[in-house]
PDB file of C-alpha atoms in Angstrom:
ATOM      1  CA  MET A   1       0.000   0.000   0.000  1.00 40.00           C
ATOM      2  CA  LYS A   2       2.860   2.400   0.827  1.00 40.00           C
ATOM      3  CA  ARG A   3       4.393   1.787  -2.607  1.00 41.00           C
ATOM      4  CA  ASN A   4       1.056   2.548  -4.281  1.00 42.00           C
ATOM      5  CA  ILE A   5       0.652   5.823  -2.386  1.00 38.00           C
ATOM      6  CA  ILE A   6       4.158   6.944  -3.417  1.00 38.00           C
ATOM      7  CA  ALA A   7       3.403   6.078  -7.044  1.00 41.00           C
ATOM      8  CA  CYS A   8       0.254   8.154  -6.832  1.00 42.00           C
ATOM      9  CA  LEU A   9       2.156  11.163  -5.537  1.00 37.00           C
ATOM     10  CA  ILE A  10       4.827  10.944  -8.236  1.00 38.00           C
ATOM     11  CA  LEU A  11       2.205  10.621 -10.967  1.00 41.00           C
ATOM     12  CA  SER A  12       0.266  13.566  -9.621  1.00 41.00           C
ATOM     13  CA  ALA A  13       3.313  15.844  -9.570  1.00 41.00           C
ATOM     14  CA  ALA A  14       4.303  14.839 -13.091  1.00 41.00           C
ATOM     15  CA  ALA A  15       0.835  15.700 -14.375  1.00 41.00           C
ATOM     16  CA  PHE A  16       0.713  19.047 -12.531  1.00 37.00           C
ATOM     17  CA  ALA A  17      -2.457  17.949 -10.769  1.00 38.00           C
ATOM     18  CA  SER A  18      -3.222  17.599  -7.044  1.00 37.00           C
ATOM     19  CA  CYS A  19      -3.845  14.205  -5.443  1.00 40.00           C
ATOM     20  CA  SER A  20      -5.235  13.822  -1.951  1.00 35.00           C
ATOM     21  CA  VAL A  21      -3.726  10.687  -0.448  1.00 31.00           C
ATOM     22  CA  TYR A  22      -6.073   8.302   1.346  1.00 31.00           C
ATOM     23  CA  GLU A  23      -5.727   4.712   2.449  1.00 34.00           C
ATOM     24  CA  THR A  24      -6.974   3.370  -0.905  1.00 39.00           C
ATOM     25  CA  LEU A  25      -6.052   3.814  -4.544  1.00 41.00           C
ATOM     26  CA  ASP A  26      -9.417   5.429  -5.337  1.00 49.00           C
ATOM     27  CA  SER A  27      -7.863   8.845  -4.646  1.00 55.00           C
ATOM     28  CA  CYS A  28      -5.082   8.388  -7.189  1.00 64.00           C
ATOM     29  CA  PRO A  29      -5.662  10.647 -10.220  1.00 78.00           C
ATOM     30  CA  LYS A  30      -6.676   9.070 -13.488  1.00 89.00           C
ATOM     31  CA  GLY A  31      -7.563  10.378 -16.891  1.00 95.00           C
ATOM     32  CA  VAL A  32      -5.534  11.280 -19.955  1.00 96.00           C
ATOM     33  CA  SER A  33      -2.417  13.205 -20.831  1.00 97.00           C
ATOM     34  CA  MET A  34      -3.200  14.280 -24.370  1.00 98.00           C
ATOM     35  CA  ARG A  35      -0.778  15.279 -27.070  1.00 98.00           C
ATOM     36  CA  PHE A  36      -2.018  17.063 -30.210  1.00 98.00           C
ATOM     37  CA  VAL A  37      -0.489  16.549 -33.647  1.00 98.00           C
ATOM     38  CA  TYR A  38      -1.165  18.186 -37.011  1.00 98.00           C
ATOM     39  CA  ASP A  39       0.729  16.196 -39.631  1.00 98.00           C
ATOM     40  CA  TYR A  40      -2.192  15.594 -41.980  1.00 98.00           C
ATOM     41  CA  ASN A  41      -0.518  17.668 -44.677  1.00 97.00           C
ATOM     42  CA  MET A  42       1.500  17.036 -47.827  1.00 94.00           C
ATOM     43  CA  GLU A  43       4.762  17.339 -45.888  1.00 95.00           C
ATOM     44  CA  TYR A  44       3.695  14.728 -43.308  1.00 96.00           C
ATOM     45  CA  ALA A  45       5.294  17.001 -40.714  1.00 97.00           C
ATOM     46  CA  ASP A  46       3.793  18.062 -37.395  1.00 98.00           C
ATOM     47  CA  GLY A  47       2.845  21.742 -37.545  1.00 97.00           C
ATOM     48  CA  PHE A  48       0.625  21.923 -34.466  1.00 98.00           C
ATOM     49  CA  SER A  49       2.879  24.114 -32.323  1.00 97.00           C
ATOM     50  CA  LYS A  50       3.436  26.568 -35.188  1.00 97.00           C
ATOM     51  CA  GLN A  51      -0.061  26.764 -36.673  1.00 97.00           C
ATOM     52  CA  VAL A  52      -2.622  26.207 -33.908  1.00 98.00           C
ATOM     53  CA  ASP A  53      -2.954  29.320 -31.748  1.00 97.00           C
ATOM     54  CA  CYS A  54      -5.921  28.310 -29.599  1.00 98.00           C
ATOM     55  CA  LEU A  55      -7.429  24.960 -28.710  1.00 98.00           C
ATOM     56  CA  THR A  56     -10.902  23.779 -27.702  1.00 98.00           C
ATOM     57  CA  LEU A  57     -11.559  20.229 -26.515  1.00 98.00           C
ATOM     58  CA  TYR A  58     -15.131  18.971 -26.078  1.00 98.00           C
ATOM     59  CA  ILE A  59     -15.518  15.811 -23.969  1.00 98.00           C
ATOM     60  CA  TYR A  60     -18.391  13.316 -24.335  1.00 98.00           C
ATOM     61  CA  ASP A  61     -19.103  10.004 -22.615  1.00 97.00           C
ATOM     62  CA  GLU A  62     -19.677   6.688 -24.402  1.00 96.00           C
ATOM     63  CA  GLN A  63     -23.373   7.496 -24.835  1.00 97.00           C
ATOM     64  CA  GLY A  64     -22.445  10.735 -26.570  1.00 97.00           C
ATOM     65  CA  ASN A  65     -23.499  12.959 -23.670  1.00 98.00           C
ATOM     66  CA  TYR A  66     -21.575  16.165 -23.044  1.00 98.00           C
ATOM     67  CA  VAL A  67     -19.140  15.983 -20.101  1.00 97.00           C
ATOM     68  CA  GLY A  68     -17.103  19.168 -20.284  1.00 97.00           C
ATOM     69  CA  THR A  69     -14.879  21.591 -22.216  1.00 98.00           C
ATOM     70  CA  ARG A  70     -11.196  22.388 -21.944  1.00 98.00           C
ATOM     71  CA  THR A  71      -9.456  25.285 -23.687  1.00 98.00           C
ATOM     72  CA  GLU A  72      -5.888  26.463 -24.079  1.00 97.00           C
ATOM     73  CA  SER A  73      -4.221  29.339 -25.903  1.00 96.00           C
ATOM     74  CA  GLY A  74      -1.086  31.409 -26.053  1.00 93.00           C
ATOM     75  CA  ALA A  75       2.494  30.395 -25.402  1.00 95.00           C
ATOM     76  CA  ALA A  76       1.576  26.990 -23.940  1.00 97.00           C
ATOM     77  CA  LEU A  77       0.612  25.704 -27.394  1.00 98.00           C
ATOM     78  CA  GLU A  78       3.926  26.837 -28.880  1.00 97.00           C
ATOM     79  CA  ASP A  79       5.752  24.261 -26.753  1.00 97.00           C
ATOM     80  CA  GLU A  80       6.281  21.079 -28.776  1.00 95.00           C
ATOM     81  CA  ASN A  81       6.048  19.139 -25.522  1.00 96.00           C
ATOM     82  CA  TYR A  82       2.615  20.532 -24.641  1.00 98.00           C
ATOM     83  CA  ARG A  83       0.164  18.049 -23.107  1.00 97.00           C
ATOM     84  CA  MET A  84      -3.372  18.671 -21.909  1.00 98.00           C
ATOM     85  CA  VAL A  85      -3.884  16.731 -18.665  1.00 96.00           C
ATOM     86  CA  ILE A  86      -7.511  15.873 -17.932  1.00 96.00           C
ATOM     87  CA  ASP A  87      -8.810  14.193 -14.773  1.00 95.00           C
ATOM     88  CA  LEU A  88     -11.660  11.798 -15.542  1.00 95.00           C
ATOM     89  CA  PRO A  89     -13.370   8.897 -13.774  1.00 94.00           C
ATOM     90  CA  GLU A  90     -13.135   5.469 -15.351  1.00 94.00           C
ATOM     91  CA  GLY A  91     -15.148   5.067 -18.511  1.00 95.00           C
ATOM     92  CA  SER A  92     -15.090   5.497 -22.265  1.00 97.00           C
ATOM     93  CA  TYR A  93     -14.930   8.975 -23.771  1.00 98.00           C
ATOM     94  CA  ARG A  94     -14.939  10.740 -27.099  1.00 98.00           C
ATOM     95  CA  PHE A  95     -12.778  13.855 -27.417  1.00 98.00           C
ATOM     96  CA  ILE A  96     -13.496  16.335 -30.210  1.00 98.00           C
ATOM     97  CA  ALA A  97     -10.870  19.037 -30.687  1.00 98.00           C
ATOM     98  CA  TYR A  98     -10.864  22.289 -32.651  1.00 98.00           C
ATOM     99  CA  GLY A  99      -7.913  24.538 -33.286  1.00 98.00           C
ATOM    100  CA  GLY A 100      -8.748  28.187 -33.939  1.00 98.00           C
ATOM    101  CA  LEU A 101     -12.263  28.056 -32.481  1.00 97.00           C
ATOM    102  CA  ALA A 102     -11.581  29.765 -29.144  1.00 96.00           C
ATOM    103  CA  CYS A 103      -9.530  32.650 -30.590  1.00 96.00           C
ATOM    104  CA  GLY A 104     -11.011  36.112 -30.500  1.00 94.00           C
ATOM    105  CA  GLU A 105     -10.627  36.415 -34.279  1.00 96.00           C
ATOM    106  CA  SER A 106     -12.151  32.984 -34.967  1.00 97.00           C
ATOM    107  CA  SER A 107     -14.108  32.636 -38.221  1.00 98.00           C
ATOM    108  CA  PHE A 108     -16.164  29.724 -36.856  1.00 98.00           C
ATOM    109  CA  GLN A 109     -18.334  29.153 -33.812  1.00 97.00           C
ATOM    110  CA  ALA A 110     -20.148  26.341 -32.033  1.00 97.00           C
ATOM    111  CA  SER A 111     -23.862  26.982 -32.458  1.00 91.00           C
ATOM    112  CA  PRO A 112     -25.095  26.314 -29.865  1.00 92.00           C
ATOM    113  CA  GLU A 113     -22.185  25.970 -27.456  1.00 96.00           C
ATOM    114  CA  PRO A 114     -22.167  22.445 -25.931  1.00 97.00           C
ATOM    115  CA  ASN A 115     -23.557  22.317 -22.396  1.00 96.00           C
ATOM    116  CA  THR A 116     -25.156  19.973 -19.869  1.00 95.00           C
ATOM    117  CA  GLY A 117     -27.785  17.861 -21.556  1.00 95.00           C
ATOM    118  CA  SER A 118     -26.378  18.171 -25.073  1.00 97.00           C
ATOM    119  CA  SER A 119     -24.812  15.395 -27.114  1.00 98.00           C
ATOM    120  CA  THR A 120     -22.448  14.907 -30.032  1.00 97.00           C
ATOM    121  CA  GLU A 121     -25.471  15.010 -32.345  1.00 97.00           C
ATOM    122  CA  ASP A 122     -26.075  18.598 -31.238  1.00 97.00           C
ATOM    123  CA  LEU A 123     -22.530  19.753 -31.984  1.00 97.00           C
ATOM    124  CA  ASN A 124     -22.647  22.166 -34.898  1.00 97.00           C
ATOM    125  CA  ILE A 125     -19.683  24.268 -36.041  1.00 98.00           C
ATOM    126  CA  LEU A 126     -20.825  27.203 -38.150  1.00 97.00           C
ATOM    127  CA  MET A 127     -18.776  29.527 -40.327  1.00 97.00           C
ATOM    128  CA  LYS A 128     -19.357  33.194 -39.600  1.00 96.00           C
ATOM    129  CA  GLN A 129     -20.619  35.071 -42.657  1.00 92.00           C
ATOM    130  CA  GLU A 130     -23.260  37.610 -43.554  1.00 90.00           C
ATOM    131  CA  GLY A 131     -26.019  37.041 -46.069  1.00 93.00           C
ATOM    132  CA  GLY A 132     -24.336  33.993 -47.576  1.00 95.00           C
ATOM    133  CA  ILE A 133     -21.210  35.974 -48.549  1.00 97.00           C
ATOM    134  CA  SER A 134     -17.677  35.487 -47.259  1.00 97.00           C
ATOM    135  CA  GLU A 135     -14.971  37.902 -48.355  1.00 97.00           C
ATOM    136  CA  SER A 136     -12.443  37.908 -45.542  1.00 96.00           C
ATOM    137  CA  LEU A 137      -9.343  35.889 -44.697  1.00 98.00           C
ATOM    138  CA  LEU A 138     -10.644  33.019 -42.587  1.00 98.00           C
ATOM    139  CA  HIS A 139      -8.905  32.286 -39.326  1.00 98.00           C
ATOM    140  CA  ASP A 140      -7.582  28.738 -39.723  1.00 98.00           C
ATOM    141  CA  LEU A 141      -9.767  25.964 -38.327  1.00 98.00           C
ATOM    142  CA  PHE A 142      -8.446  22.531 -37.331  1.00 98.00           C
ATOM    143  CA  TRP A 143     -10.432  19.457 -36.272  1.00 98.00           C
ATOM    144  CA  GLY A 144      -9.694  16.071 -34.738  1.00 98.00           C
ATOM    145  CA  SER A 145     -11.375  13.388 -32.633  1.00 98.00           C
ATOM    146  CA  LEU A 146     -10.310  10.468 -30.467  1.00 98.00           C
ATOM    147  CA  ASP A 147     -12.053   7.684 -28.528  1.00 98.00           C
ATOM    148  CA  VAL A 148     -10.322   6.730 -25.275  1.00 97.00           C
ATOM    149  CA  LYS A 149     -11.041   4.334 -22.422  1.00 96.00           C
ATOM    150  CA  VAL A 150      -9.943   5.578 -18.991  1.00 95.00           C
ATOM    151  CA  GLU A 151      -9.169   2.869 -16.453  1.00 91.00           C
ATOM    152  CA  GLY A 152      -6.720   2.015 -13.709  1.00 84.00           C
ATOM    153  CA  GLU A 153      -4.831   4.449 -11.480  1.00 77.00           C
ATOM    154  CA  MET A 154      -2.628   6.152 -14.055  1.00 85.00           C
ATOM    155  CA  TYR A 155      -2.950   8.906 -16.623  1.00 92.00           C
ATOM    156  CA  ARG A 156      -3.082   7.430 -20.080  1.00 93.00           C
ATOM    157  CA  ASP A 157      -0.805   8.988 -22.699  1.00 96.00           C
ATOM    158  CA  VAL A 158      -2.803   9.506 -25.884  1.00 98.00           C
ATOM    159  CA  THR A 159      -2.377  11.418 -29.137  1.00 98.00           C
ATOM    160  CA  LEU A 160      -5.146  13.250 -30.959  1.00 98.00           C
ATOM    161  CA  TYR A 161      -4.407  13.876 -34.646  1.00 98.00           C
ATOM    162  CA  MET A 162      -5.876  16.942 -36.341  1.00 98.00           C
ATOM    163  CA  MET A 163      -6.564  18.113 -39.880  1.00 98.00           C
ATOM    164  CA  LYS A 164      -7.006  21.563 -41.403  1.00 98.00           C
ATOM    165  CA  ASN A 165     -10.410  22.737 -42.613  1.00 98.00           C
ATOM    166  CA  THR A 166      -9.438  26.013 -44.275  1.00 98.00           C
ATOM    167  CA  ASN A 167      -7.904  26.650 -47.697  1.00 98.00           C
ATOM    168  CA  ASN A 168      -6.309  29.511 -49.594  1.00 97.00           C
ATOM    169  CA  LEU A 169      -6.893  29.740 -53.343  1.00 97.00           C
ATOM    170  CA  ARG A 170      -5.013  32.246 -55.534  1.00 96.00           C
ATOM    171  CA  ILE A 171      -6.230  32.961 -59.076  1.00 95.00           C
ATOM    172  CA  VAL A 172      -3.831  34.622 -61.533  1.00 94.00           C
ATOM    173  CA  LEU A 173      -4.820  35.938 -64.964  1.00 93.00           C
ATOM    174  CA  GLN A 174      -2.013  36.531 -67.455  1.00 89.00           C
ATOM    175  CA  GLN A 175      -1.594  37.160 -71.157  1.00 84.00           C
ATOM    176  CA  ALA A 176       0.509  34.448 -72.806  1.00 77.00           C
ATOM    177  CA  ASP A 177       1.949  37.081 -75.159  1.00 76.00           C
ATOM    178  CA  ILE A 178       3.784  39.687 -73.100  1.00 72.00           C
ATOM    179  CA  ASP A 179       3.179  42.254 -75.832  1.00 76.00           C
ATOM    180  CA  SER A 180      -0.599  41.934 -75.470  1.00 78.00           C
ATOM    181  CA  GLU A 181      -2.659  44.524 -73.650  1.00 82.00           C
ATOM    182  CA  PRO A 182      -2.293  44.061 -69.850  1.00 85.00           C
ATOM    183  CA  LEU A 183      -5.211  42.685 -67.912  1.00 89.00           C
ATOM    184  CA  ASP A 184      -6.870  44.688 -65.137  1.00 93.00           C
ATOM    185  CA  ILE A 185      -8.494  42.925 -62.194  1.00 95.00           C
ATOM    186  CA  GLY A 186     -11.144  45.646 -62.202  1.00 95.00           C
ATOM    187  CA  ASP A 187     -12.446  44.214 -65.469  1.00 94.00           C
ATOM    188  CA  PHE A 188     -13.270  40.870 -63.839  1.00 95.00           C
ATOM    189  CA  GLU A 189     -15.605  39.534 -61.207  1.00 97.00           C
ATOM    190  CA  ILE A 190     -14.212  36.283 -59.784  1.00 97.00           C
ATOM    191  CA  LYS A 191     -16.176  34.120 -57.332  1.00 98.00           C
ATOM    192  CA  VAL A 192     -16.245  30.676 -55.761  1.00 98.00           C
ATOM    193  CA  SER A 193     -19.554  29.187 -54.645  1.00 98.00           C
ATOM    194  CA  ASP A 194     -19.993  26.192 -52.342  1.00 98.00           C
ATOM    195  CA  HIS A 195     -22.161  24.714 -49.570  1.00 97.00           C
ATOM    196  CA  ASN A 196     -19.470  24.164 -46.943  1.00 97.00           C
ATOM    197  CA  GLY A 197     -20.007  26.377 -43.909  1.00 96.00           C
ATOM    198  CA  ASN A 198     -21.660  24.018 -41.419  1.00 97.00           C
ATOM    199  CA  PHE A 199     -19.924  21.005 -39.799  1.00 98.00           C
ATOM    200  CA  ALA A 200     -21.162  18.076 -37.725  1.00 97.00           C
ATOM    201  CA  ALA A 201     -19.172  16.508 -34.881  1.00 97.00           C
ATOM    202  CA  ASP A 202     -17.437  14.093 -37.281  1.00 98.00           C
ATOM    203  CA  ASN A 203     -16.315  17.039 -39.459  1.00 98.00           C
ATOM    204  CA  SER A 204     -18.696  16.120 -42.259  1.00 97.00           C
ATOM    205  CA  LEU A 205     -20.734  18.856 -43.899  1.00 96.00           C
ATOM    206  CA  LEU A 206     -24.321  18.989 -42.729  1.00 94.00           C
ATOM    207  CA  ALA A 207     -26.866  18.413 -45.475  1.00 88.00           C
ATOM    208  CA  GLY A 208     -29.222  21.108 -46.691  1.00 88.00           C
ATOM    209  CA  GLN A 209     -27.054  24.097 -45.843  1.00 92.00           C
ATOM    210  CA  ASP A 210     -27.268  27.329 -47.781  1.00 94.00           C
ATOM    211  CA  GLU A 211     -24.825  28.325 -50.493  1.00 97.00           C
ATOM    212  CA  ILE A 212     -21.859  30.499 -49.592  1.00 98.00           C
ATOM    213  CA  VAL A 213     -20.449  32.841 -52.222  1.00 98.00           C
ATOM    214  CA  TYR A 214     -16.774  33.564 -51.661  1.00 98.00           C
ATOM    215  CA  ASN A 215     -15.463  36.883 -52.902  1.00 98.00           C
ATOM    216  CA  PRO A 216     -11.712  37.634 -52.924  1.00 98.00           C
ATOM    217  CA  TRP A 217     -10.258  38.638 -49.581  1.00 98.00           C
ATOM    218  CA  THR A 218      -7.560  40.440 -51.555  1.00 98.00           C
ATOM    219  CA  GLN A 219      -7.059  41.250 -55.240  1.00 97.00           C
ATOM    220  CA  GLY A 220      -5.057  43.527 -57.479  1.00 97.00           C
ATOM    221  CA  ASN A 221      -2.627  43.876 -60.372  1.00 94.00           C
ATOM    222  CA  GLY A 222       1.028  42.934 -60.352  1.00 89.00           C
ATOM    223  CA  VAL A 223       4.110  42.416 -62.483  1.00 85.00           C
ATOM    224  CA  VAL A 224       6.231  39.282 -62.836  1.00 76.00           C
ATOM    225  CA  ASP A 225       9.818  40.095 -63.821  1.00 67.00           C
ATOM    226  CA  ASP A 226      11.643  37.696 -66.137  1.00 59.00           C
ATOM    227  CA  GLN A 227      14.812  36.656 -64.300  1.00 48.00           C
ATOM    228  CA  VAL A 228      16.395  35.261 -67.495  1.00 45.00           C
ATOM    229  CA  GLU A 229      15.687  38.026 -69.996  1.00 54.00           C
ATOM    230  CA  GLN A 230      16.225  41.257 -68.156  1.00 54.00           C
ATOM    231  CA  GLY A 231      13.783  44.013 -69.031  1.00 56.00           C
ATOM    232  CA  ASN A 232      10.933  41.630 -69.784  1.00 68.00           C
ATOM    233  CA  SER A 233       8.076  41.861 -67.323  1.00 75.00           C
ATOM    234  CA  VAL A 234       4.648  40.307 -67.456  1.00 80.00           C
ATOM    235  CA  PRO A 235       1.641  42.149 -66.022  1.00 87.00           C
ATOM    236  CA  VAL A 236      -0.856  39.939 -64.199  1.00 91.00           C
ATOM    237  CA  ALA A 237      -4.173  40.304 -62.406  1.00 94.00           C
ATOM    238  CA  TYR A 238      -4.829  38.252 -59.270  1.00 96.00           C
ATOM    239  CA  ALA A 239      -7.543  37.424 -56.769  1.00 98.00           C
ATOM    240  CA  GLU A 240      -7.146  35.411 -53.560  1.00 98.00           C
ATOM    241  CA  PHE A 241      -9.842  33.437 -51.744  1.00 98.00           C
ATOM    242  CA  SER A 242     -10.131  31.959 -48.265  1.00 98.00           C
ATOM    243  CA  LEU A 243     -12.331  28.856 -48.352  1.00 98.00           C
ATOM    244  CA  SER A 244     -13.808  26.399 -45.897  1.00 98.00           C
ATOM    245  CA  ARG A 245     -13.252  22.648 -46.275  1.00 98.00           C
ATOM    246  CA  LEU A 246     -13.313  21.329 -49.857  1.00 98.00           C
ATOM    247  CA  MET A 247     -15.094  17.999 -50.199  1.00 97.00           C
ATOM    248  CA  THR A 248     -15.622  15.571 -53.053  1.00 96.00           C
ATOM    249  CA  THR A 249     -19.290  15.262 -52.061  1.00 95.00           C
ATOM    250  CA  ASN A 250     -19.823  18.912 -53.011  1.00 96.00           C
ATOM    251  CA  GLU A 251     -19.665  20.676 -56.370  1.00 96.00           C
ATOM    252  CA  PRO A 252     -18.120  24.125 -55.807  1.00 97.00           C
ATOM    253  CA  ARG A 253     -17.715  26.258 -58.891  1.00 97.00           C
ATOM    254  CA  LEU A 254     -15.177  28.880 -59.889  1.00 97.00           C
ATOM    255  CA  THR A 255     -16.587  31.608 -62.116  1.00 96.00           C
ATOM    256  CA  ILE A 256     -14.958  34.569 -63.867  1.00 94.00           C
ATOM    257  CA  TYR A 257     -17.137  37.271 -65.378  1.00 94.00           C
ATOM    258  CA  SER A 258     -15.617  39.663 -67.912  1.00 90.00           C
ATOM    259  CA  ALA A 259     -16.974  43.210 -67.828  1.00 90.00           C
ATOM    260  CA  GLN A 260     -15.363  43.901 -71.208  1.00 84.00           C
ATOM    261  CA  GLN A 261     -17.049  40.961 -72.895  1.00 83.00           C
ATOM    262  CA  GLN A 262     -20.101  41.234 -70.616  1.00 88.00           C
ATOM    263  CA  GLU A 263     -20.291  37.495 -70.233  1.00 89.00           C
ATOM    264  CA  MET A 264     -19.230  34.622 -68.017  1.00 91.00           C
ATOM    265  CA  VAL A 265     -15.937  33.511 -69.535  1.00 88.00           C
ATOM    266  CA  VAL A 266     -15.036  30.811 -67.001  1.00 90.00           C
ATOM    267  CA  ASP A 267     -17.406  28.485 -65.150  1.00 93.00           C
ATOM    268  CA  ILE A 268     -15.654  25.312 -64.018  1.00 93.00           C
ATOM    269  CA  PRO A 269     -16.132  22.603 -61.350  1.00 95.00           C
ATOM    270  CA  LEU A 270     -13.385  23.551 -58.902  1.00 96.00           C
ATOM    271  CA  ILE A 271     -12.913  20.159 -57.215  1.00 95.00           C
ATOM    272  CA  LYS A 272     -12.453  18.280 -60.494  1.00 92.00           C
ATOM    273  CA  TYR A 273      -9.783  20.697 -61.633  1.00 91.00           C
ATOM    274  CA  LEU A 274      -7.896  20.667 -58.335  1.00 92.00           C
ATOM    275  CA  LEU A 275      -7.813  16.875 -58.356  1.00 91.00           C
ATOM    276  CA  LEU A 276      -6.250  16.872 -61.815  1.00 84.00           C
ATOM    277  CA  LEU A 277      -2.945  18.002 -60.339  1.00 79.00           C
ATOM    278  CA  LYS A 278      -2.617  15.051 -57.943  1.00 84.00           C
ATOM    279  CA  SER A 279       0.675  13.440 -58.816  1.00 79.00           C
ATOM    280  CA  GLU A 280       0.895   9.723 -59.614  1.00 81.00           C
ATOM    281  CA  LYS A 281       3.240   9.596 -56.640  1.00 83.00           C
ATOM    282  CA  PHE A 282       0.092   9.871 -54.530  1.00 85.00           C
ATOM    283  CA  ALA A 283      -1.947   7.414 -56.591  1.00 84.00           C
ATOM    284  CA  GLY A 284      -2.749   5.421 -53.458  1.00 90.00           C
ATOM    285  CA  MET A 285      -4.096   8.505 -51.676  1.00 94.00           C
ATOM    286  CA  GLY A 286      -7.848   9.011 -51.816  1.00 95.00           C
ATOM    287  CA  ASP A 287      -9.255  12.149 -53.388  1.00 95.00           C
ATOM    288  CA  GLN A 288     -10.721  13.445 -50.122  1.00 97.00           C
ATOM    289  CA  GLU A 289      -7.486  12.844 -48.262  1.00 97.00           C
ATOM    290  CA  TYR A 290      -5.621  14.793 -50.931  1.00 96.00           C
ATOM    291  CA  LEU A 291      -8.023  17.735 -50.656  1.00 97.00           C
ATOM    292  CA  ASP A 292      -7.656  17.693 -46.864  1.00 98.00           C
ATOM    293  CA  ARG A 293      -3.869  17.445 -46.818  1.00 97.00           C
ATOM    294  CA  GLU A 294      -3.318  20.218 -49.389  1.00 95.00           C
ATOM    295  CA  ASN A 295      -4.602  23.661 -48.400  1.00 95.00           C
ATOM    296  CA  LEU A 296      -2.620  26.123 -50.555  1.00 95.00           C
ATOM    297  CA  TRP A 297      -3.887  26.255 -54.125  1.00 95.00           C
ATOM    298  CA  SER A 298      -3.016  28.433 -57.116  1.00 93.00           C
ATOM    299  CA  ILE A 299      -4.551  28.519 -60.580  1.00 92.00           C
ATOM    300  CA  VAL A 300      -3.014  30.501 -63.453  1.00 90.00           C
ATOM    301  CA  PHE A 301      -5.069  31.236 -66.570  1.00 89.00           C
ATOM    302  CA  LEU A 302      -2.809  32.023 -69.546  1.00 86.00           C
ATOM    303  CA  LEU A 303      -4.762  33.804 -72.265  1.00 81.00           C
ATOM    304  CA  ASN A 304      -3.712  33.717 -75.907  1.00 74.00           C
ATOM    305  CA  ASP A 305      -4.376  36.827 -77.989  1.00 63.00           C
ATOM    306  CA  ASN A 306      -6.741  38.140 -75.336  1.00 63.00           C
ATOM    307  CA  THR A 307      -9.237  35.348 -75.889  1.00 69.00           C
ATOM    308  CA  TRP A 308     -10.649  32.831 -73.415  1.00 71.00           C
ATOM    309  CA  HIS A 309     -11.101  30.181 -76.091  1.00 63.00           C
ATOM    310  CA  ASP A 310      -7.412  29.292 -76.387  1.00 64.00           C
ATOM    311  CA  VAL A 311      -6.019  29.182 -72.892  1.00 71.00           C
ATOM    312  CA  LYS A 312      -3.716  27.214 -70.613  1.00 73.00           C
ATOM    313  CA  ILE A 313      -4.652  26.440 -67.033  1.00 79.00           C
ATOM    314  CA  ILE A 314      -1.846  25.845 -64.537  1.00 80.00           C
ATOM    315  CA  ILE A 315      -2.745  24.530 -61.076  1.00 77.00           C
ATOM    316  CA  ASN A 316      -0.006  24.491 -58.423  1.00 77.00           C
ATOM    317  CA  ASP A 317       2.614  24.581 -61.223  1.00 70.00           C
ATOM    318  CA  TRP A 318       0.989  21.720 -63.178  1.00 69.00           C
ATOM    319  CA  THR A 319      -0.436  22.423 -66.649  1.00 68.00           C
ATOM    320  CA  VAL A 320      -3.634  20.440 -66.618  1.00 61.00           C
ATOM    321  CA  ARG A 321      -5.472  21.686 -69.691  1.00 58.00           C
ATOM    322  CA  SER A 322      -4.487  23.637 -72.788  1.00 53.00           C
ATOM    323  CA  GLY A 323      -5.319  24.549 -76.349  1.00 49.00           C
ATOM    324  CA  ASN A 324      -8.641  25.342 -78.034  1.00 43.00           C
ATOM    325  CA  ILE A 325     -10.899  24.716 -75.066  1.00 50.00           C
ATOM    326  CA  GLN A 326     -14.295  26.062 -74.146  1.00 52.00           C
ATOM    327  CA  LEU A 327     -14.405  27.245 -70.541  1.00 60.00           C
ATOM    328  CA  LYS A 328     -17.909  28.654 -70.488  1.00 57.00           C
TER     329      LYS A 328
END
């Protein structure tokens, strides 16, 4: 018994939690010591400590009933050795974690906030937007879940793996012939439309949600200097979008309207085009996994003789379609 009491004290100190010592082991703390990892990216490298600036953990029992919430933010999350220590009685639990939800500048919110009497079926994460329009840089949102059984008299070391729900898409318009008339972003209206602003507890998109129209969070005109042939510069127009999770079950569309031509010159299924750039090196990776791991996208439209009917499309440096194509 003396050996057990000493073990309890050592464990308690290591977990930074108090333990009142009685004559039985019932007083010895138990629960989980949880590590968080974000390596669900194309680099397969853990970026949690560098990318997640606030953390929310919702705890549910094995029946799916809400148990409690833990949050963390600030310098603690920057420590690669960070662990969230949670005291819990014996039982089975589901932990659902969100990075970026508790920050003051968060672009998402739990609606309603989990509380006593609620369950995992009630958990609803909603993107903040007004009138079905989003035109700001979204604060990154991460999600992960883990089922754990708590038993015995020790903290259980567990790891909860997270994925990123937010994307950045940059559209560049450029004349293939540098002697052609420069393009002006003011002559174009570029939009992305999707139904992806409302998440269930398992990070799936809830059915029946309204459409969100994404406008650029930044746009303008720029110049690309030729590093080989000095003096040659290429004017470009660009627009950048901040998007919620892209899913193969949805059909988001990218549209470009030309004020000069007074018509829709591009109207393409965004997901199908993004998936065209998946290298054969990742042939064994599912399409949804690829969309979830990659979150920085760029599409370059190269116009020929100022026409949209003979154009190259380059996605993340891969030419995926060219020559005599109809984009409308």
